[in-house]
């Protein structure tokens, strides 16, 4: 299964490291990543592969929610099929 991870919040040191470390700990592979800083705000979108994940999707979602609180950002993960369907023109 593939997913889309989004991260949005005020820019500060350690956001990419924290998210990447959490993904590695869950054995979730990063397939593609795009990030930018707009004014003072950090935005990142990742395409990830959850097929070898050590946790199920709901557990990963809960871990990202808690990590977001720790890092002071909002982290979301969605099933890529649902994400694609929601964003079709």
Tab-separated table of N, CA and C in Angstrom, residues 1-85:
chain	number	residue	atom	x	y	z
A	1	UNK	N	0.838	-1.181	0.000
A	1	UNK	CA	0.000	0.000	0.000
A	1	UNK	C	0.881	1.241	0.000
A	2	UNK	N	0.460	2.220	-0.738
A	2	UNK	CA	1.169	3.498	-0.761
A	2	UNK	C	0.365	4.553	-0.027
A	3	UNK	N	1.091	5.527	0.507
A	3	UNK	CA	0.450	6.605	1.235
A	3	UNK	C	1.056	7.944	0.878
A	4	UNK	N	0.373	8.994	1.290
A	4	UNK	CA	0.850	10.363	1.113
A	4	UNK	C	0.932	11.000	2.493
A	5	UNK	N	2.142	11.436	2.846
A	5	UNK	CA	2.374	12.102	4.123
A	5	UNK	C	2.521	13.593	3.852
A	6	UNK	N	1.795	14.408	4.592
A	6	UNK	CA	1.935	15.855	4.479
A	6	UNK	C	2.343	16.419	5.835
A	7	UNK	N	3.218	17.417	5.791
A	7	UNK	CA	3.714	18.073	7.001
A	7	UNK	C	3.630	19.575	6.771
A	8	UNK	N	2.982	20.276	7.690
A	8	UNK	CA	2.826	21.724	7.572
A	8	UNK	C	3.014	22.346	8.941
A	9	UNK	N	3.795	23.427	8.990
A	9	UNK	CA	3.958	24.140	10.253
A	9	UNK	C	5.049	25.180	10.177
A	10	UNK	N	5.211	25.893	11.253
A	10	UNK	CA	6.254	26.908	11.341
A	10	UNK	C	7.614	26.226	11.221
A	11	UNK	N	8.485	26.772	10.389
A	11	UNK	CA	9.785	26.163	10.136
A	11	UNK	C	10.671	26.197	11.373
A	12	UNK	N	11.369	25.083	11.587
A	12	UNK	CA	12.378	25.020	12.647
A	12	UNK	C	13.282	23.823	12.375
A	13	UNK	N	14.377	23.774	13.043
A	13	UNK	CA	15.359	22.698	12.882
A	13	UNK	C	14.760	21.361	13.320
A	14	UNK	N	15.008	20.315	12.538
A	14	UNK	CA	14.677	18.959	12.949
A	14	UNK	C	13.404	18.359	12.402
A	15	UNK	N	12.639	19.098	11.621
A	15	UNK	CA	11.371	18.554	11.120
A	15	UNK	C	11.627	17.373	10.178
A	16	UNK	N	12.461	17.571	9.167
A	16	UNK	CA	12.729	16.498	8.208
A	16	UNK	C	13.366	15.308	8.912
A	17	UNK	N	14.308	15.574	9.788
A	17	UNK	CA	14.972	14.491	10.521
A	17	UNK	C	13.972	13.708	11.367
A	18	UNK	N	13.086	14.397	12.049
A	18	UNK	CA	12.109	13.734	12.911
A	18	UNK	C	11.138	12.861	12.129
A	19	UNK	N	10.633	13.393	11.029
A	19	UNK	CA	9.687	12.635	10.205
A	19	UNK	C	10.389	11.448	9.557
A	20	UNK	N	11.568	11.671	9.006
A	20	UNK	CA	12.317	10.587	8.353
A	20	UNK	C	12.680	9.488	9.352
A	21	UNK	N	13.093	9.862	10.545
A	21	UNK	CA	13.437	8.881	11.569
A	21	UNK	C	12.225	8.042	11.936
A	22	UNK	N	11.077	8.700	12.097
A	22	UNK	CA	9.854	7.981	12.440
A	22	UNK	C	9.474	7.003	11.332
A	23	UNK	N	9.598	7.422	10.088
A	23	UNK	CA	9.312	6.522	8.968
A	23	UNK	C	10.248	5.319	8.990
A	24	UNK	N	11.523	5.561	9.212
A	24	UNK	CA	12.507	4.467	9.259
A	24	UNK	C	12.177	3.494	10.388
A	25	UNK	N	11.802	4.006	11.548
A	25	UNK	CA	11.466	3.153	12.684
A	25	UNK	C	10.253	2.270	12.399
A	26	UNK	N	9.351	2.738	11.553
A	26	UNK	CA	8.159	1.972	11.180
A	26	UNK	C	8.385	1.134	9.917
A	27	UNK	N	9.615	1.173	9.380
A	27	UNK	CA	9.962	0.464	8.146
A	27	UNK	C	9.084	0.906	6.968
A	28	UNK	N	8.820	2.202	6.907
A	28	UNK	CA	8.058	2.796	5.807
A	28	UNK	C	9.060	3.496	4.894
A	29	UNK	N	9.048	3.103	3.623
A	29	UNK	CA	10.017	3.617	2.659
A	29	UNK	C	9.527	4.905	2.002
A	30	UNK	N	10.400	5.907	1.917
A	30	UNK	CA	10.095	7.152	1.219
A	30	UNK	C	10.358	6.931	-0.264
A	31	UNK	N	9.328	7.140	-1.096
A	31	UNK	CA	9.459	6.966	-2.543
A	31	UNK	C	9.771	8.287	-3.239
A	32	UNK	N	9.183	9.361	-2.750
A	32	UNK	CA	9.385	10.675	-3.345
A	32	UNK	C	9.097	11.714	-2.279
A	33	UNK	N	9.762	12.852	-2.383
A	33	UNK	CA	9.552	13.911	-1.400
A	33	UNK	C	9.678	15.267	-2.064
A	34	UNK	N	8.832	16.179	-1.634
A	34	UNK	CA	8.896	17.561	-2.082
A	34	UNK	C	8.713	18.422	-0.842
A	35	UNK	N	9.597	19.390	-0.671
A	35	UNK	CA	9.456	20.274	0.493
A	35	UNK	C	9.870	21.680	0.101
A	36	UNK	N	9.282	22.619	0.784
A	36	UNK	CA	9.617	24.018	0.550
A	36	UNK	C	9.323	24.815	1.821
A	37	UNK	N	9.888	25.991	1.866
A	37	UNK	CA	9.597	26.923	2.950
A	37	UNK	C	8.969	28.148	2.302
A	38	UNK	N	7.756	28.468	2.727
A	38	UNK	CA	7.029	29.635	2.219
A	38	UNK	C	6.923	30.626	3.363
A	39	UNK	N	7.601	31.769	3.196
A	39	UNK	CA	7.736	32.729	4.287
A	39	UNK	C	8.370	32.002	5.464
A	40	UNK	N	7.666	31.853	6.568
A	40	UNK	CA	8.221	31.179	7.740
A	40	UNK	C	7.644	29.781	7.916
A	41	UNK	N	6.895	29.308	6.915
A	41	UNK	CA	6.195	28.040	7.063
A	41	UNK	C	6.811	26.933	6.217
A	42	UNK	N	6.985	25.787	6.855
A	42	UNK	CA	7.545	24.600	6.238
A	42	UNK	C	6.406	23.744	5.693
A	43	UNK	N	6.548	23.278	4.461
A	43	UNK	CA	5.576	22.347	3.887
A	43	UNK	C	6.333	21.188	3.243
A	44	UNK	N	5.843	19.984	3.446
A	44	UNK	CA	6.479	18.818	2.844
A	44	UNK	C	5.401	17.807	2.482
A	45	UNK	N	5.593	17.172	1.337
A	45	UNK	CA	4.714	16.094	0.905
A	45	UNK	C	5.597	14.917	0.516
A	46	UNK	N	5.257	13.743	1.013
A	46	UNK	CA	6.023	12.533	0.718
A	46	UNK	C	5.099	11.452	0.182
A	47	UNK	N	5.581	10.740	-0.814
A	47	UNK	CA	4.939	9.511	-1.247
A	47	UNK	C	5.694	8.390	-0.554
A	48	UNK	N	4.969	7.493	0.121
A	48	UNK	CA	5.609	6.439	0.900
A	48	UNK	C	5.022	5.072	0.570
A	49	UNK	N	5.836	4.045	0.799
A	49	UNK	CA	5.418	2.664	0.598
A	49	UNK	C	5.283	1.999	1.969
A	50	UNK	N	4.070	1.577	2.299
A	50	UNK	CA	3.798	0.962	3.590
A	50	UNK	C	3.748	-0.564	3.520
A	51	UNK	N	4.107	-1.157	2.381
A	51	UNK	CA	3.945	-2.605	2.219
A	51	UNK	C	4.780	-3.425	3.201
A	52	UNK	N	5.901	-2.898	3.677
A	52	UNK	CA	6.747	-3.620	4.634
A	52	UNK	C	6.694	-2.992	6.026
A	53	UNK	N	5.713	-2.126	6.267
A	53	UNK	CA	5.619	-1.416	7.551
A	53	UNK	C	5.458	-2.388	8.707
A	54	UNK	N	6.037	-2.029	9.836
A	54	UNK	CA	5.946	-2.857	11.042
A	54	UNK	C	4.705	-2.536	11.866
A	55	UNK	N	3.940	-1.535	11.438
A	55	UNK	CA	2.686	-1.166	12.104
A	55	UNK	C	1.590	-1.062	11.050
A	56	UNK	N	0.336	-1.167	11.481
A	56	UNK	CA	-0.748	-1.000	10.518
A	56	UNK	C	-0.979	0.492	10.256
A	57	UNK	N	-1.834	0.774	9.285
A	57	UNK	CA	-2.046	2.157	8.849
A	57	UNK	C	-2.551	3.043	9.988
A	58	UNK	N	-3.485	2.559	10.768
A	58	UNK	CA	-4.052	3.370	11.866
A	58	UNK	C	-3.004	3.668	12.931
A	59	UNK	N	-2.135	2.699	13.216
A	59	UNK	CA	-1.063	2.927	14.200
A	59	UNK	C	-0.071	3.960	13.667
A	60	UNK	N	0.257	3.870	12.371
A	60	UNK	CA	1.160	4.857	11.756
A	60	UNK	C	0.547	6.245	11.844
A	61	UNK	N	-0.743	6.329	11.559
A	61	UNK	CA	-1.460	7.608	11.622
A	61	UNK	C	-1.390	8.204	13.029
A	62	UNK	N	-1.608	7.367	14.032
A	62	UNK	CA	-1.556	7.823	15.431
A	62	UNK	C	-0.143	8.277	15.800
A	63	UNK	N	0.866	7.544	15.347
A	63	UNK	CA	2.248	7.927	15.646
A	63	UNK	C	2.591	9.274	15.007
A	64	UNK	N	2.125	9.499	13.778
A	64	UNK	CA	2.391	10.788	13.118
A	64	UNK	C	1.678	11.923	13.843
A	65	UNK	N	0.484	11.666	14.338
A	65	UNK	CA	-0.238	12.693	15.088
A	65	UNK	C	0.556	13.108	16.329
A	66	UNK	N	1.060	12.125	17.057
A	66	UNK	CA	1.857	12.410	18.256
A	66	UNK	C	3.181	13.087	17.907
A	67	UNK	N	3.829	12.626	16.833
A	67	UNK	CA	5.081	13.246	16.402
A	67	UNK	C	4.852	14.702	16.020
A	68	UNK	N	3.735	14.966	15.357
A	68	UNK	CA	3.402	16.347	14.992
A	68	UNK	C	3.307	17.248	16.207
A	69	UNK	N	2.708	16.739	17.286
A	69	UNK	CA	2.632	17.517	18.529
A	69	UNK	C	4.036	17.811	19.055
A	70	UNK	N	4.900	16.804	19.028
A	70	UNK	CA	6.268	16.958	19.523
A	70	UNK	C	7.048	17.974	18.699
A	71	UNK	N	6.891	17.914	17.366
A	71	UNK	CA	7.639	18.800	16.475
A	71	UNK	C	6.977	20.160	16.275
A	72	UNK	N	5.743	20.305	16.719
A	72	UNK	CA	5.027	21.568	16.551
A	72	UNK	C	4.527	21.784	15.141
A	73	UNK	N	4.199	20.686	14.437
A	73	UNK	CA	3.676	20.756	13.072
A	73	UNK	C	2.467	19.836	12.965
A	74	UNK	N	1.762	19.935	11.844
A	74	UNK	CA	0.653	19.012	11.583
A	74	UNK	C	1.137	17.983	10.582
A	75	UNK	N	1.065	16.701	10.960
A	75	UNK	CA	1.476	15.611	10.083
A	75	UNK	C	0.255	14.746	9.807
A	76	UNK	N	-0.014	14.517	8.525
A	76	UNK	CA	-1.136	13.673	8.121
A	76	UNK	C	-0.641	12.590	7.180
A	77	UNK	N	-1.303	11.440	7.205
A	77	UNK	CA	-1.031	10.387	6.243
A	77	UNK	C	-2.365	9.908	5.705
A	78	UNK	N	-2.409	9.713	4.381
A	78	UNK	CA	-3.610	9.217	3.723
A	78	UNK	C	-3.228	8.084	2.789
A	79	UNK	N	-4.164	7.186	2.578
A	79	UNK	CA	-4.005	6.165	1.560
A	79	UNK	C	-3.877	6.889	0.211
A	80	UNK	N	-2.894	6.526	-0.606
A	80	UNK	CA	-2.659	7.243	-1.852
A	80	UNK	C	-3.849	7.152	-2.802
A	81	UNK	N	-4.546	6.013	-2.820
A	81	UNK	CA	-5.707	5.879	-3.699
A	81	UNK	C	-6.803	6.879	-3.323
A	82	UNK	N	-7.013	7.054	-2.035
A	82	UNK	CA	-8.020	8.020	-1.569
A	82	UNK	C	-7.553	9.435	-1.871
A	83	UNK	N	-6.268	9.712	-1.606
A	83	UNK	CA	-5.713	11.026	-1.891
A	83	UNK	C	-5.883	11.374	-3.371
A	84	UNK	N	-5.523	10.413	-4.252
A	84	UNK	CA	-5.648	10.633	-5.698
A	84	UNK	C	-7.098	10.897	-6.104
A	85	UNK	N	-8.034	10.132	-5.563
A	85	UNK	CA	-9.439	10.297	-5.891
A	85	UNK	C	-9.959	11.671	-5.443
